Amino acid sequence: MQTRLDILVSDTGPLVALAKLHLLLQLHRVISRLYLPRAVFVEATQAGKPCAQELAQFVQANPDWVICQTEIEHVLIDALSGRFGAGEVQAMYWAGELKVALLLDERRARAAAKELGLQVVGLGAVLLRCKQLGILPFVLPALKELEKMEYFLSPQVIKAIAAMADEQ
């Protein structure tokens, strides 16, 4: 079964990682709509953050398919806000409200999102789709680059992604 990637709500980490890998401009070929909760946009574009200016320009240049969601007040927010960052909490909320997949890599947040019944995909799924579409010739070099950037994916996850990409 292939995971749907056509519409996603993104957390901050995978979005910044895609920017660092210089894949933002190709992202429209992978997904048809990207939702960014307000907290994710603020975290990702904060002055001094890696790729902040590039991410801000990317969002501004793509208003037809990059949708910034507004702040929200909700019971879920209150229940999760002590355990997770604002971006993760808002991303979980919007994925549930919009009934679309959540792009999220942080292990604890993924577990919580799954407990809430959300479909969760990781950056690896996006990279695999990039390879399928010919955007990336290989996934493993991108995964190695992420390691150098201190974007943590467990060795088991990297091995599984490499196997799915038919790379060793």
Tab-separated table of C-alpha atoms in Angstrom, residues 24-159:
chain	number	residue	atom	x	y	z
A	24	LEU	CA	11.584	22.952	-1.434
A	25	LEU	CA	11.292	24.115	-5.016
A	26	GLN	CA	10.596	20.550	-6.152
A	27	LEU	CA	8.061	19.851	-3.402
A	28	HIS	CA	5.091	20.843	-5.568
A	29	ARG	CA	5.854	17.774	-7.692
A	30	VAL	CA	5.546	15.541	-4.614
A	31	ILE	CA	2.474	17.028	-2.945
A	32	SER	CA	-0.428	19.094	-4.210
A	33	ARG	CA	-1.036	21.018	-0.980
A	34	LEU	CA	1.091	21.708	2.080
A	35	TYR	CA	-0.464	23.043	5.268
A	36	LEU	CA	1.747	24.876	7.734
A	37	PRO	CA	0.313	25.614	11.156
A	38	ARG	CA	1.046	29.156	12.308
A	39	ALA	CA	3.468	27.927	14.995
A	40	VAL	CA	5.401	25.878	12.414
A	41	PHE	CA	5.732	28.883	10.122
A	42	VAL	CA	6.889	31.083	13.020
A	43	GLU	CA	9.409	28.468	14.254
A	44	ALA	CA	10.774	27.801	10.757
A	45	THR	CA	11.168	31.454	9.767
A	46	GLN	CA	12.478	32.860	13.041
A	47	ALA	CA	15.527	35.075	12.501
A	48	GLY	CA	18.744	33.150	12.958
A	49	LYS	CA	17.185	29.752	12.269
A	50	PRO	CA	18.675	27.634	9.467
A	51	CYS	CA	16.999	28.360	6.134
A	52	ALA	CA	14.593	30.883	7.721
A	53	GLN	CA	14.730	33.352	4.860
A	54	GLU	CA	14.503	30.629	2.224
A	55	LEU	CA	11.452	29.133	3.952
A	56	ALA	CA	9.724	32.503	4.284
A	57	GLN	CA	10.300	33.220	0.589
A	58	PHE	CA	9.107	29.727	-0.329
A	59	VAL	CA	5.822	30.180	1.543
A	60	GLN	CA	5.290	33.665	0.132
A	61	ALA	CA	6.030	32.522	-3.436
A	62	ASN	CA	3.605	29.572	-3.316
A	63	PRO	CA	0.308	30.808	-1.859
A	64	ASP	CA	-1.747	28.502	-4.101
A	65	TRP	CA	-0.465	25.299	-2.536
A	66	VAL	CA	1.318	26.262	0.703
A	67	ILE	CA	-1.441	27.181	3.132
A	68	CYS	CA	-0.609	28.790	6.462
A	69	GLN	CA	-3.159	27.874	9.097
A	70	THR	CA	-4.191	30.264	11.847
A	71	GLU	CA	-3.643	29.885	15.571
A	72	ILE	CA	-6.205	27.709	17.299
A	73	GLU	CA	-7.729	27.283	20.716
A	74	HIS	CA	-8.860	23.772	21.467
A	75	VAL	CA	-8.935	21.061	24.114
A	76	LEU	CA	-6.324	19.052	22.197
A	77	ILE	CA	-3.951	21.986	22.379
A	78	ASP	CA	-4.365	22.220	26.139
A	79	ALA	CA	-3.917	18.475	26.559
A	80	LEU	CA	-0.746	18.195	24.469
A	81	SER	CA	0.950	21.551	24.925
A	82	GLY	CA	2.817	20.518	28.070
A	83	ARG	CA	4.318	17.495	26.308
A	84	PHE	CA	5.175	18.856	22.879
A	85	GLY	CA	6.172	22.073	21.172
A	86	ALA	CA	3.600	24.436	19.708
A	87	GLY	CA	4.440	23.397	16.144
A	88	GLU	CA	3.934	19.702	16.844
A	89	VAL	CA	0.691	20.307	18.711
A	90	GLN	CA	-0.758	22.582	16.042
A	91	ALA	CA	0.353	20.188	13.290
A	92	MET	CA	-1.449	17.323	15.058
A	93	TYR	CA	-4.548	19.462	15.453
A	94	TRP	CA	-4.673	20.541	11.810
A	95	ALA	CA	-3.948	17.043	10.468
A	96	GLY	CA	-6.946	15.813	12.463
A	97	GLU	CA	-9.196	18.700	11.452
A	98	LEU	CA	-8.297	18.460	7.767
A	99	LYS	CA	-8.152	14.639	7.787
A	100	VAL	CA	-4.821	14.554	5.992
A	101	ALA	CA	-1.442	12.996	6.729
A	102	LEU	CA	0.994	14.578	9.152
A	103	LEU	CA	4.659	15.016	8.179
A	104	LEU	CA	6.456	14.442	11.464
A	105	ASP	CA	9.656	12.687	12.504
A	106	GLU	CA	10.030	13.198	16.265
A	107	ARG	CA	9.444	9.747	17.817
A	108	ARG	CA	7.374	10.764	20.866
A	109	ALA	CA	5.200	13.116	18.844
A	110	ARG	CA	4.671	10.436	16.185
A	111	ALA	CA	3.492	8.008	18.861
A	112	ALA	CA	1.073	10.592	20.277
A	113	ALA	CA	-0.244	11.418	16.797
A	114	LYS	CA	-0.854	7.748	16.064
A	115	GLU	CA	-2.683	7.396	19.395
A	116	LEU	CA	-4.943	10.209	18.176
A	117	GLY	CA	-5.654	8.178	15.035
A	118	LEU	CA	-3.656	10.403	12.699
A	119	GLN	CA	-1.863	9.137	9.603
A	120	VAL	CA	1.811	9.964	10.127
A	121	VAL	CA	4.510	10.013	7.456
A	122	GLY	CA	8.138	10.855	7.885
A	123	LEU	CA	10.706	12.668	5.847
A	124	GLY	CA	11.866	9.297	4.519
A	125	ALA	CA	8.530	8.814	2.735
A	126	VAL	CA	8.915	12.196	1.055
A	127	LEU	CA	12.483	11.361	-0.010
A	128	LEU	CA	11.332	7.997	-1.395
A	129	ARG	CA	8.635	9.775	-3.393
A	130	CYS	CA	11.254	12.239	-4.673
A	131	LYS	CA	13.283	9.299	-5.958
A	132	GLN	CA	10.218	7.719	-7.598
A	133	LEU	CA	9.530	10.994	-9.403
A	134	GLY	CA	13.155	11.419	-10.514
A	135	ILE	CA	13.788	14.449	-8.309
A	136	LEU	CA	16.482	12.555	-6.410
A	137	PRO	CA	18.605	9.910	-8.124
A	138	PHE	CA	19.295	8.222	-4.765
A	139	VAL	CA	17.827	8.482	-1.267
A	140	LEU	CA	20.811	7.238	0.737
A	141	PRO	CA	23.032	10.285	0.045
A	142	ALA	CA	20.209	12.566	1.222
A	143	LEU	CA	19.875	10.489	4.395
A	144	LYS	CA	23.632	10.736	4.974
A	145	GLU	CA	23.432	14.499	4.445
A	146	LEU	CA	20.681	14.687	7.056
A	147	GLU	CA	22.947	12.871	9.516
A	148	LYS	CA	25.685	15.454	8.897
A	149	MET	CA	23.114	18.195	9.583
A	150	GLU	CA	22.281	16.475	12.879
A	151	TYR	CA	18.757	15.607	11.760
A	152	PHE	CA	18.235	12.408	13.669
A	153	LEU	CA	16.729	9.351	12.071
A	154	SER	CA	17.439	6.071	13.819
A	155	PRO	CA	19.766	3.590	12.116
A	156	GLN	CA	16.793	1.219	11.791
A	157	VAL	CA	14.741	3.874	9.998
A	158	ILE	CA	17.634	4.721	7.672
A	159	LYS	CA	18.153	1.027	6.899
